[in-house]
mmCIF file of C-alpha atoms and ligand atoms in Angstrom:
data_model
loop_
_atom_site.group_PDB
_atom_site.id
_atom_site.type_symbol
_atom_site.label_atom_id
_atom_site.label_comp_id
_atom_site.label_asym_id
_atom_site.label_seq_id
_atom_site.Cartn_x
_atom_site.Cartn_y
_atom_site.Cartn_z
ATOM 1 C CA UNK B 212 109.168 100.561 49.307
ATOM 2 C CA UNK B 213 106.192 100.516 46.987
ATOM 3 C CA UNK B 214 106.552 101.422 43.298
ATOM 4 C CA UNK B 215 106.648 105.138 42.431
ATOM 5 C CA UNK B 216 103.742 104.696 40.028
ATOM 6 C CA UNK B 217 101.762 102.960 42.763
ATOM 7 C CA UNK B 218 102.381 105.880 45.143
ATOM 8 C CA UNK B 219 100.549 108.148 42.687
ATOM 9 C CA UNK B 220 97.711 105.674 42.358
ATOM 10 C CA UNK B 221 97.337 105.358 46.118
ATOM 11 C CA UNK B 222 97.255 109.143 46.470
ATOM 12 C CA UNK B 223 94.585 109.518 43.813
ATOM 13 C CA UNK B 224 92.679 106.498 45.053
ATOM 14 C CA UNK B 225 88.997 106.562 45.337
ATOM 15 C CA UNK B 226 87.420 109.672 46.794
ATOM 16 C CA UNK B 227 84.272 107.540 46.952
ATOM 17 C CA UNK B 228 85.794 104.907 49.226
ATOM 18 C CA UNK B 229 87.240 107.669 51.466
ATOM 19 C CA UNK B 230 83.756 109.105 51.712
ATOM 20 C CA UNK B 231 82.295 105.737 52.590
ATOM 21 C CA UNK B 232 84.790 105.454 55.462
ATOM 22 C CA UNK B 233 83.930 108.994 56.554
ATOM 23 C CA UNK B 234 80.246 108.056 56.475
ATOM 24 C CA UNK B 235 80.888 105.238 58.907
ATOM 25 C CA UNK B 236 82.694 107.647 61.261
ATOM 26 C CA UNK B 237 79.854 110.156 61.013
ATOM 27 C CA UNK B 238 77.320 107.409 61.725
ATOM 28 C CA UNK B 239 79.172 106.590 64.960
ATOM 29 C CA UNK B 240 79.189 110.289 65.905
ATOM 30 C CA UNK B 241 75.636 111.383 64.947
ATOM 31 C CA UNK B 242 73.760 108.068 64.859
ATOM 32 C CA UNK B 243 73.338 106.070 61.635
ATOM 33 C CA UNK B 244 69.784 107.320 61.075
ATOM 34 C CA UNK B 245 71.018 110.932 60.961
ATOM 35 C CA UNK B 246 73.640 110.434 58.242
ATOM 36 C CA UNK B 247 72.575 110.375 54.579
ATOM 37 C CA UNK B 248 75.210 108.459 52.694
ATOM 38 C CA UNK B 249 74.657 108.666 48.938
ATOM 39 C CA UNK B 250 78.272 107.910 48.078
ATOM 40 C CA UNK B 251 78.521 104.260 47.081
ATOM 41 C CA UNK B 252 77.056 102.254 44.184
ATOM 42 C CA UNK B 253 76.447 99.165 46.283
ATOM 43 C CA UNK B 254 73.063 97.601 45.416
ATOM 44 C CA UNK B 255 70.492 98.055 48.177
ATOM 45 C CA UNK B 256 67.984 95.503 46.904
ATOM 46 C CA UNK B 257 68.470 91.831 47.580
ATOM 47 C CA UNK B 258 69.561 89.341 44.928
ATOM 48 C CA UNK B 259 66.548 87.468 43.502
ATOM 49 C CA UNK B 260 65.677 84.347 45.509
ATOM 50 C CA UNK B 261 66.540 82.206 42.470
ATOM 51 C CA UNK B 262 70.243 82.860 43.117
ATOM 52 C CA UNK B 263 70.271 81.355 46.613
ATOM 53 C CA UNK B 264 68.145 78.439 45.383
ATOM 54 C CA UNK B 265 70.461 77.806 42.430
ATOM 55 C CA UNK B 266 73.553 77.837 44.665
ATOM 56 C CA UNK B 267 71.953 75.364 47.094
ATOM 57 C CA UNK B 268 70.797 73.092 44.324
ATOM 58 C CA UNK B 269 74.217 73.135 42.598
ATOM 59 C CA UNK B 270 75.949 72.289 45.870
ATOM 60 C CA UNK B 271 73.458 69.502 46.574
ATOM 61 C CA UNK B 272 73.437 67.915 43.162
ATOM 62 C CA UNK B 273 76.661 68.591 41.253
ATOM 63 C CA UNK B 274 80.028 66.950 41.660
ATOM 64 C CA UNK B 275 82.200 69.079 44.028
ATOM 65 C CA UNK B 276 85.343 68.616 41.946
ATOM 66 C CA UNK B 277 83.461 70.128 39.012
ATOM 67 C CA UNK B 278 81.724 72.883 40.993
ATOM 68 C CA UNK B 279 84.955 74.047 42.620
ATOM 69 C CA UNK B 280 87.530 72.985 40.049
ATOM 70 C CA UNK B 281 89.474 74.737 37.306
ATOM 71 C CA UNK B 282 87.973 74.750 33.854
ATOM 72 C CA UNK B 283 88.846 76.327 30.492
ATOM 73 C CA UNK B 284 90.086 79.911 31.161
ATOM 74 C CA UNK B 285 87.042 81.207 29.269
ATOM 75 C CA UNK B 286 84.641 79.442 31.652
ATOM 76 C CA UNK B 287 82.427 76.363 31.571
ATOM 77 C CA UNK B 288 81.404 75.546 28.002
ATOM 78 C CA UNK B 289 77.754 74.902 28.948
ATOM 79 C CA UNK B 290 77.521 78.168 30.908
ATOM 80 C CA UNK B 291 78.873 80.129 27.943
ATOM 81 C CA UNK B 292 76.513 78.300 25.625
ATOM 82 C CA UNK B 293 73.514 79.090 27.839
ATOM 83 C CA UNK B 294 74.487 82.761 27.941
ATOM 84 C CA UNK B 295 74.999 82.891 24.154
ATOM 85 C CA UNK B 296 71.549 81.355 23.557
ATOM 86 C CA UNK B 297 69.920 83.728 26.024
ATOM 87 C CA UNK B 298 71.501 86.764 24.303
ATOM 88 C CA UNK B 299 70.432 85.448 20.890
ATOM 89 C CA UNK B 300 66.870 85.102 22.105
ATOM 90 C CA UNK B 301 66.746 88.530 23.696
ATOM 91 C CA UNK B 302 68.654 90.548 21.120
ATOM 92 C CA UNK B 303 68.399 88.556 17.908
ATOM 93 C CA UNK B 304 72.158 87.983 17.779
ATOM 94 C CA UNK B 305 74.086 84.895 16.625
ATOM 95 C CA UNK B 306 76.580 84.147 19.363
ATOM 96 C CA UNK B 307 77.939 80.757 20.345
ATOM 97 C CA UNK B 308 79.892 79.691 23.439
ATOM 98 C CA UNK B 309 83.070 80.724 21.626
ATOM 99 C CA UNK B 310 81.999 84.393 21.766
ATOM 100 C CA UNK B 311 81.518 84.441 25.541
ATOM 101 C CA UNK B 312 84.360 84.771 28.046
ATOM 102 C CA UNK B 313 83.390 84.563 31.713
ATOM 103 C CA UNK B 314 85.090 87.296 33.773
ATOM 104 C CA UNK B 315 85.654 88.565 37.283
ATOM 105 C CA UNK B 316 82.904 91.186 37.034
ATOM 106 C CA UNK B 317 82.912 94.117 34.623
ATOM 107 C CA UNK B 318 86.193 95.340 36.099
ATOM 108 C CA UNK B 319 87.877 92.020 35.296
ATOM 109 C CA UNK B 320 86.360 91.991 31.808
ATOM 110 C CA UNK B 321 87.536 95.512 31.007
ATOM 111 C CA UNK B 322 91.066 94.681 32.148
ATOM 112 C CA UNK B 323 91.045 91.512 30.034
ATOM 113 C CA UNK B 324 89.980 93.255 26.827
ATOM 114 C CA UNK B 325 92.346 96.180 27.400
ATOM 115 C CA UNK B 326 95.272 93.835 28.024
ATOM 116 C CA UNK B 327 94.296 91.976 24.862
ATOM 117 C CA UNK B 328 94.355 94.993 22.557
ATOM 118 C CA UNK B 329 96.557 97.761 24.021
ATOM 119 C CA UNK B 330 100.163 98.472 23.213
ATOM 120 C CA UNK B 331 101.997 101.154 25.202
ATOM 121 C CA UNK B 332 101.128 104.579 23.822
ATOM 122 C CA UNK B 333 97.704 103.527 22.517
ATOM 123 C CA UNK B 334 94.844 105.853 23.296
ATOM 124 C CA UNK B 335 91.421 104.874 24.610
ATOM 125 C CA UNK B 336 88.679 107.469 24.183
ATOM 126 C CA UNK B 337 85.737 107.768 26.540
ATOM 127 C CA UNK B 338 82.910 110.224 27.094
ATOM 128 C CA UNK B 339 83.075 112.399 30.221
ATOM 129 C CA UNK B 340 81.692 112.106 32.823
ATOM 130 C CA UNK B 341 82.850 108.508 33.157
ATOM 131 C CA UNK B 342 83.524 105.764 35.719
ATOM 132 C CA UNK B 343 86.852 106.969 37.171
ATOM 133 C CA UNK B 344 88.498 103.530 37.210
ATOM 134 C CA UNK B 345 88.741 103.568 33.390
ATOM 135 C CA UNK B 346 91.832 105.762 33.715
ATOM 136 C CA UNK B 347 93.541 103.166 35.916
ATOM 137 C CA UNK B 348 92.454 100.186 33.819
ATOM 138 C CA UNK B 349 93.853 101.803 30.651
ATOM 139 C CA UNK B 350 97.078 102.849 32.418
ATOM 140 C CA UNK B 351 97.535 99.237 33.615
ATOM 141 C CA UNK B 352 98.554 98.390 30.046
ATOM 142 C CA UNK B 353 100.507 101.546 29.169
ATOM 143 C CA UNK B 354 97.607 103.247 27.397
ATOM 144 C CA UNK B 355 96.235 106.724 27.992
ATOM 145 C CA UNK B 356 92.623 107.711 28.427
ATOM 146 C CA UNK B 357 91.287 110.664 26.431
ATOM 147 C CA UNK B 358 87.989 111.906 27.853
ATOM 148 C CA UNK B 359 85.697 113.840 25.525
ATOM 149 C CA UNK B 360 83.121 116.005 27.313
ATOM 150 C CA UNK B 361 79.510 114.974 26.677
ATOM 151 C CA UNK B 362 76.915 117.460 25.479
ATOM 152 C CA UNK B 363 76.325 119.684 28.517
ATOM 153 C CA UNK B 364 72.548 119.611 28.327
ATOM 154 C CA UNK B 365 71.760 116.008 27.401
ATOM 155 C CA UNK B 366 74.951 114.316 28.661
ATOM 156 C CA UNK B 367 74.878 112.242 25.475
ATOM 157 C CA UNK B 368 78.045 112.067 23.330
ATOM 158 C CA UNK B 369 78.902 115.297 21.508
ATOM 159 C CA UNK B 370 79.498 113.706 18.116
ATOM 160 C CA UNK B 371 81.608 116.521 16.655
ATOM 161 C CA UNK B 372 83.917 116.596 19.651
ATOM 162 C CA UNK B 373 84.011 112.778 19.643
ATOM 163 C CA UNK B 374 84.989 112.647 15.987
ATOM 164 C CA UNK B 375 87.750 115.212 16.525
ATOM 165 C CA UNK B 376 89.154 113.187 19.441
ATOM 166 C CA UNK B 377 89.747 110.108 17.265
ATOM 167 C CA UNK B 378 93.268 109.777 15.845
ATOM 168 C CA UNK B 379 95.394 106.998 14.323
ATOM 169 C CA UNK B 380 96.524 106.251 17.917
ATOM 170 C CA UNK B 381 92.940 105.482 19.036
ATOM 171 C CA UNK B 382 92.773 101.764 19.723
ATOM 172 C CA UNK B 383 89.478 101.654 21.549
ATOM 173 C CA UNK B 384 86.503 103.639 22.773
ATOM 174 C CA UNK B 385 84.709 102.858 26.031
ATOM 175 C CA UNK B 386 81.064 103.782 26.389
ATOM 176 C CA UNK B 387 78.848 103.085 29.374
ATOM 177 C CA UNK B 388 75.087 102.975 28.998
ATOM 178 C CA UNK B 389 73.071 103.131 31.235
ATOM 179 C CA UNK B 390 75.645 105.527 32.574
ATOM 180 C CA UNK B 391 77.433 105.924 35.853
ATOM 181 C CA UNK B 392 77.334 108.768 36.993
ATOM 182 C CA UNK B 393 74.613 110.464 34.865
ATOM 183 C CA UNK B 394 71.943 107.761 34.519
ATOM 184 C CA UNK B 395 71.518 108.542 30.795
ATOM 185 C CA UNK B 396 70.808 105.733 28.324
ATOM 186 C CA UNK B 397 72.019 105.947 24.710
ATOM 187 C CA UNK B 398 69.204 105.549 22.168
ATOM 188 C CA UNK B 399 69.433 103.498 18.973
ATOM 189 C CA UNK B 400 69.986 106.712 17.054
ATOM 190 C CA UNK B 401 72.903 107.744 19.291
ATOM 191 C CA UNK B 402 74.528 104.327 18.883
ATOM 192 C CA UNK B 403 74.016 104.416 15.114
ATOM 193 C CA UNK B 404 75.638 107.846 14.932
ATOM 194 C CA UNK B 405 78.564 106.730 17.101
ATOM 195 C CA UNK B 406 79.041 103.683 14.889
ATOM 196 C CA UNK B 407 79.060 105.829 11.743
ATOM 197 C CA UNK B 408 81.740 108.118 13.170
ATOM 198 C CA UNK B 409 83.845 105.101 14.153
ATOM 199 C CA UNK B 410 83.477 103.371 10.777
ATOM 200 C CA UNK B 411 84.555 106.561 9.012
ATOM 201 C CA UNK B 412 87.545 106.938 11.322
ATOM 202 C CA UNK B 413 88.604 103.327 10.719
ATOM 203 C CA UNK B 414 88.477 103.960 6.967
ATOM 204 C CA UNK B 415 90.273 107.300 7.241
ATOM 205 C CA UNK B 416 93.117 105.940 9.362
ATOM 206 C CA UNK B 417 93.209 102.389 8.042
ATOM 207 C CA UNK B 418 93.038 101.101 11.635
ATOM 208 C CA UNK B 419 90.715 99.016 13.808
ATOM 209 C CA UNK B 420 88.940 100.857 16.600
ATOM 210 C CA UNK B 421 87.280 98.580 19.151
ATOM 211 C CA UNK B 422 84.121 99.932 20.787
ATOM 212 C CA UNK B 423 83.862 98.534 24.308
ATOM 213 C CA UNK B 424 80.399 98.827 25.798
ATOM 214 C CA UNK B 425 80.557 98.653 29.595
ATOM 215 C CA UNK B 426 77.093 97.447 30.625
ATOM 216 C CA UNK B 427 76.741 96.546 34.297
ATOM 217 C CA UNK B 428 73.467 98.532 34.441
ATOM 218 C CA UNK B 429 71.801 97.104 31.299
ATOM 219 C CA UNK B 430 68.832 95.707 33.239
ATOM 220 C CA UNK B 431 68.332 98.737 35.494
ATOM 221 C CA UNK B 432 66.182 100.988 33.317
ATOM 222 C CA UNK B 433 62.943 102.885 33.930
ATOM 223 C CA UNK B 434 59.855 104.018 32.045
ATOM 224 C CA UNK B 435 60.243 101.200 29.508
ATOM 225 C CA UNK B 436 63.477 102.619 28.043
ATOM 226 C CA UNK B 437 65.311 100.265 25.625
ATOM 227 C CA UNK B 438 69.058 99.683 25.747
ATOM 228 C CA UNK B 439 70.125 98.793 22.181
ATOM 229 C CA UNK B 440 72.523 95.860 21.799
ATOM 230 C CA UNK B 441 75.745 97.386 20.538
ATOM 231 C CA UNK B 442 77.107 94.473 18.481
ATOM 232 C CA UNK B 443 74.224 94.901 16.027
ATOM 233 C CA UNK B 444 75.392 98.379 15.081
ATOM 234 C CA UNK B 445 79.175 98.134 14.821
ATOM 235 C CA UNK B 446 81.399 95.270 13.689
ATOM 236 C CA UNK B 447 84.246 95.943 16.154
ATOM 237 C CA UNK B 448 82.050 96.081 19.287
ATOM 238 C CA UNK B 449 82.846 94.209 22.504
ATOM 239 C CA UNK B 450 80.359 94.017 25.381
ATOM 240 C CA UNK B 451 81.513 93.976 28.996
ATOM 241 C CA UNK B 452 78.657 92.666 31.111
ATOM 242 C CA UNK B 453 78.378 92.088 34.845
ATOM 243 C CA UNK B 454 75.887 90.535 37.239
ATOM 244 C CA UNK B 455 77.069 92.876 40.033
ATOM 245 C CA UNK B 456 74.103 95.205 39.723
ATOM 246 C CA UNK B 457 71.598 93.271 37.604
ATOM 247 C CA UNK B 458 71.482 90.440 40.173
ATOM 248 C CA UNK B 459 72.900 92.404 43.170
ATOM 249 C CA UNK B 460 76.037 90.246 43.346
ATOM 250 C CA UNK B 461 78.928 92.751 43.379
ATOM 251 C CA UNK B 462 81.002 90.851 45.922
ATOM 252 C CA UNK B 463 80.778 87.607 43.969
ATOM 253 C CA UNK B 464 82.761 89.040 41.039
ATOM 254 C CA UNK B 465 80.990 87.530 38.065
ATOM 255 C CA UNK B 466 80.385 88.824 34.544
ATOM 256 C CA UNK B 467 81.345 88.117 30.951
ATOM 257 C CA UNK B 468 82.774 89.621 27.799
ATOM 258 C CA UNK B 469 81.061 89.194 24.442
ATOM 259 C CA UNK B 470 83.648 88.921 21.652
ATOM 260 C CA UNK B 471 81.704 88.624 18.375
ATOM 261 C CA UNK B 472 82.946 86.882 15.217
ATOM 262 C CA UNK B 473 82.608 90.216 13.388
ATOM 263 C CA UNK B 474 85.625 91.689 15.226
ATOM 264 C CA UNK B 475 88.704 92.309 13.115
ATOM 265 C CA UNK B 476 91.011 89.341 13.817
ATOM 266 C CA UNK B 477 88.211 87.778 15.893
ATOM 267 C CA UNK B 478 89.871 84.400 16.484
ATOM 268 C CA UNK B 479 93.111 85.994 17.520
ATOM 269 C CA UNK B 480 91.302 88.418 19.875
ATOM 270 C CA UNK B 481 89.256 85.608 21.454
ATOM 271 C CA UNK B 482 92.295 83.422 21.941
ATOM 272 C CA UNK B 483 94.369 86.301 23.360
ATOM 273 C CA UNK B 484 91.558 87.310 25.736
ATOM 274 C CA UNK B 485 91.551 83.771 27.170
ATOM 275 C CA UNK B 486 95.268 84.041 27.787
ATOM 276 C CA UNK B 487 94.848 87.551 29.256
ATOM 277 C CA UNK B 488 92.224 86.232 31.700
ATOM 278 C CA UNK B 489 94.754 83.664 32.890
ATOM 279 C CA UNK B 490 97.871 85.776 33.065
ATOM 280 C CA UNK B 491 96.210 88.713 34.761
ATOM 281 C CA UNK B 492 95.819 86.253 37.595
ATOM 282 C CA UNK B 493 92.069 85.802 37.315
ATOM 283 C CA UNK B 494 92.707 82.375 35.669
ATOM 284 C CA UNK B 495 88.951 81.917 35.320
ATOM 285 C CA UNK B 496 85.802 83.541 36.708
ATOM 286 C CA UNK B 497 84.503 82.101 40.036
ATOM 287 C CA UNK B 498 83.262 78.611 39.226
ATOM 288 C CA UNK B 499 80.232 78.301 41.534
ATOM 289 C CA UNK B 500 78.986 81.720 40.441
ATOM 290 C CA UNK B 501 79.300 80.826 36.745
ATOM 291 C CA UNK B 502 77.017 77.851 37.309
ATOM 292 C CA UNK B 503 74.610 79.858 39.473
ATOM 293 C CA UNK B 504 74.119 82.824 37.115
ATOM 294 C CA UNK B 505 73.629 80.509 34.131
ATOM 295 C CA UNK B 506 70.532 79.183 35.934
ATOM 296 C CA UNK B 507 69.260 82.704 36.694
ATOM 297 C CA UNK B 508 69.588 84.591 33.407
ATOM 298 C CA UNK B 509 65.893 85.517 33.448
ATOM 299 C CA UNK B 510 65.802 86.401 37.155
ATOM 300 C CA UNK B 511 65.422 90.048 38.088
ATOM 301 C CA UNK B 512 66.104 92.272 41.063
ATOM 302 C CA UNK B 513 63.363 94.582 42.262
ATOM 303 C CA UNK B 514 63.979 97.451 39.839
ATOM 304 C CA UNK B 515 60.794 99.103 41.082
ATOM 305 C CA UNK B 516 62.497 99.817 44.411
ATOM 306 C CA UNK B 517 65.207 101.806 42.604
ATOM 307 C CA UNK B 518 62.550 103.491 40.474
ATOM 308 C CA UNK B 519 60.668 104.616 43.596
ATOM 309 C CA UNK B 520 63.897 106.093 44.954
ATOM 310 C CA UNK B 521 64.566 107.784 41.638
ATOM 311 C CA UNK B 522 61.109 109.347 41.507
ATOM 312 C CA UNK B 523 61.214 110.574 45.101
ATOM 313 C CA UNK B 524 64.689 112.102 44.796
ATOM 314 C CA UNK B 525 64.306 113.599 41.348
ATOM 315 C CA UNK B 526 60.858 115.008 42.166
ATOM 316 C CA UNK B 527 61.926 116.437 45.524
ATOM 317 C CA UNK B 528 65.264 117.901 44.438
ATOM 318 C CA UNK B 529 63.880 119.619 41.359
ATOM 319 C CA UNK B 530 61.021 121.036 43.455
ATOM 320 C CA UNK B 531 63.618 122.482 45.819
ATOM 321 C CA UNK B 532 65.216 124.276 42.863
ATOM 322 C CA UNK B 533 68.136 121.935 42.175
ATOM 323 C CA UNK B 534 68.868 121.161 38.536
ATOM 324 C CA UNK B 535 69.236 117.431 37.813
ATOM 325 C CA UNK B 536 69.525 115.241 34.756
ATOM 326 C CA UNK B 537 66.513 112.899 34.830
ATOM 327 C CA UNK B 538 68.063 109.442 35.023
ATOM 328 C CA UNK B 539 66.623 106.775 32.712
ATOM 329 C CA UNK B 540 68.806 103.980 34.029
ATOM 330 C CA UNK B 541 71.386 102.805 36.605
ATOM 331 C CA UNK B 542 70.892 104.145 40.147
ATOM 332 C CA UNK B 543 72.612 107.521 40.069
ATOM 333 C CA UNK B 544 71.391 111.084 39.874
ATOM 334 C CA UNK B 545 73.776 113.738 38.559
ATOM 335 C CA UNK B 546 72.875 117.060 40.137
ATOM 336 C CA UNK B 547 74.213 120.450 39.070
ATOM 337 C CA UNK B 548 75.887 122.383 41.867
ATOM 338 C CA UNK B 549 74.572 125.891 42.420
ATOM 339 C CA UNK B 550 78.246 126.984 42.602
ATOM 340 C CA UNK B 551 81.076 126.158 40.224
ATOM 341 C CA UNK B 552 83.250 124.255 42.686
ATOM 342 C CA UNK B 553 81.731 120.787 43.167
ATOM 343 C CA UNK B 554 84.183 119.851 45.938
ATOM 344 C CA UNK B 555 83.213 122.955 47.904
ATOM 345 C CA UNK B 556 79.535 122.138 47.343
ATOM 346 C CA UNK B 557 80.004 118.533 48.528
ATOM 347 C CA UNK B 558 81.860 119.843 51.604
ATOM 348 C CA UNK B 559 78.971 122.193 52.365
ATOM 349 C CA UNK B 560 76.462 119.358 51.918
ATOM 350 C CA UNK B 561 78.417 117.371 54.488
ATOM 351 C CA UNK B 562 77.527 119.963 57.129
ATOM 352 C CA UNK B 563 73.977 118.587 56.854
ATOM 353 C CA UNK B 564 75.295 115.010 56.976
ATOM 354 C CA UNK B 565 74.695 114.581 53.239
ATOM 355 C CA UNK B 566 77.436 112.558 51.564
ATOM 356 C CA UNK B 567 77.506 113.339 47.826
ATOM 357 C CA UNK B 568 80.412 112.592 45.472
ATOM 358 C CA UNK B 569 81.935 115.553 43.577
ATOM 359 C CA UNK B 570 81.432 115.177 39.823
ATOM 360 C CA UNK B 571 85.107 115.946 39.199
ATOM 361 C CA UNK B 572 85.862 112.389 40.405
ATOM 362 C CA UNK B 573 84.113 111.339 37.165
ATOM 363 C CA UNK B 574 85.551 114.060 34.933
ATOM 364 C CA UNK B 575 82.271 115.979 35.343
ATOM 365 C CA UNK B 576 83.054 119.077 37.435
ATOM 366 C CA UNK B 577 80.242 121.350 38.584
ATOM 367 C CA UNK B 578 78.010 118.401 39.510
ATOM 368 C CA UNK B 579 77.608 115.893 42.324
ATOM 369 C CA UNK B 580 76.656 112.235 42.020
ATOM 370 C CA UNK B 581 73.895 110.972 44.275
ATOM 371 C CA UNK B 582 73.737 107.155 44.413
ATOM 372 C CA UNK B 583 70.127 106.219 45.169
ATOM 373 C CA UNK B 584 70.735 102.522 45.745
ATOM 374 C CA UNK B 585 69.810 103.149 49.378
ATOM 375 C CA UNK B 586 66.845 102.587 51.696
ATOM 376 C CA UNK B 587 63.804 104.557 50.610
ATOM 377 C CA UNK B 588 63.336 105.647 54.239
ATOM 378 C CA UNK B 589 66.822 107.182 54.258
ATOM 379 C CA UNK B 590 65.886 109.315 51.255
ATOM 380 C CA UNK B 591 62.738 110.453 53.063
ATOM 381 C CA UNK B 592 64.758 111.330 56.161
ATOM 382 C CA UNK B 593 67.345 113.178 54.066
ATOM 383 C CA UNK B 594 64.909 115.587 52.399
ATOM 384 C CA UNK B 595 64.939 118.222 55.196
ATOM 385 C CA UNK B 596 68.763 118.220 54.947
ATOM 386 C CA UNK B 597 68.531 118.845 51.178
ATOM 387 C CA UNK B 598 66.007 121.650 51.926
ATOM 388 C CA UNK B 599 68.544 123.304 54.229
ATOM 389 C CA UNK B 600 71.238 122.928 51.586
ATOM 390 C CA UNK B 601 68.943 124.513 48.979
ATOM 391 C CA UNK B 602 68.183 127.386 51.371
ATOM 392 C CA UNK B 603 71.893 127.970 51.998
ATOM 393 C CA UNK B 604 72.310 128.603 48.271
ATOM 394 C CA UNK B 605 69.168 130.716 47.959
ATOM 395 C CA UNK B 606 67.263 128.257 45.758
ATOM 396 C CA UNK B 607 63.492 128.515 45.662
HETATM 397 N N1 PLP Q 12 81.727 99.923 35.168
HETATM 398 C C1 PLP Q 12 80.916 100.802 35.754
HETATM 399 C C2 PLP Q 12 80.335 101.901 34.954
HETATM 400 C C3 PLP Q 12 80.605 100.666 37.109
HETATM 401 O O1 PLP Q 12 79.785 101.556 37.685
HETATM 402 C C4 PLP Q 12 81.158 99.597 37.844
HETATM 403 C C5 PLP Q 12 80.889 99.445 39.273
HETATM 404 O O2 PLP Q 12 80.311 100.249 39.934
HETATM 405 C C6 PLP Q 12 82.010 98.704 37.179
HETATM 406 C C7 PLP Q 12 82.272 98.885 35.841
HETATM 407 C C8 PLP Q 12 82.623 97.552 37.878
HETATM 408 O O3 PLP Q 12 81.655 96.568 38.045
HETATM 409 P P1 PLP Q 12 81.985 95.110 38.627
HETATM 410 O O4 PLP Q 12 81.639 95.154 40.086
HETATM 411 O O5 PLP Q 12 81.105 94.191 37.881
HETATM 412 O O6 PLP Q 12 83.430 94.851 38.400
#
């Protein structure tokens, strides 16, 4: 008796989760050490010790009715203030508590901002490949997602195609940098060019186009790469941040939205987003976690562990003859399939107990996503399986 629309969503529901379940079955059959599960973006490094210490100290010293109680739908004022000051220090911005809305992870934040701005029939543009849930989040509010293919060599936005995709119905654009699934990071120049295209489109159509920057991987970058802060380049920019990956806390569901004063109708947007947070049923972000992350804004996970995985995988796979985009951030490697059909390729990889996600799940057919947020030793053990896969396709 479930809703017709829900039946479709269930049918199309996460290939990645299905794979994860399959991985567990395979582990029971072949032994966990003989299955190489690269399917899920679940952080493999521990949260920094500061998190556990902060939680203990909050529980020991703060009033339980405050720690576990309701607060303003936007979150604790002092938490939002601390985050605003930290952003100002790091990125030379001018936020106050008013500009920060604590959310249930990046997923919660994206749903809040989309509920705030979308009317049925509105279009949200994104760059493919993209995090597949965007389609569902946009559809939640009657919008449609238009995916514009990225440049096929750099996987950065193809500006001409992007410009052509914008219409008077475009209410928002979602970008994600560092990117899931490609690992690319947009440079200052790329952001400046995107902003120019958007400003021109706003003028041409006489509309507001919100640029939503989905940034759960902001802190996971390698080789000293910089991730420019989007609100400095475009007046209608909203940041969706999450601690899921930066502090390895995905199950705790904590993040925030940045809603700058430069937004068109800023006060109305901020007020509506507070209401959206409540009526979507989140009410407010988890209270204990708000207090804990505010004490750990300078804490870091061991990014070097991901970097070591990245180097080993990228180096080994390219040596075997596979073509990969060199990731500069996040913990994913996007590898070109030696055949056109990525689902067929992923099925053939499974014969060697390699679980890779077909790129078509991200609107990026012809590729597979390899999540390297796994044990380094598993990558080492998996290399002979990748060698066999390369041999099957006649790579060098
Ligand atoms: N956006 C992207 C690009 C992601 O990869 C993820 C999670 O993997 C999310 C959003 C959701 O993150 P959260 O767990 O903070 O809701």
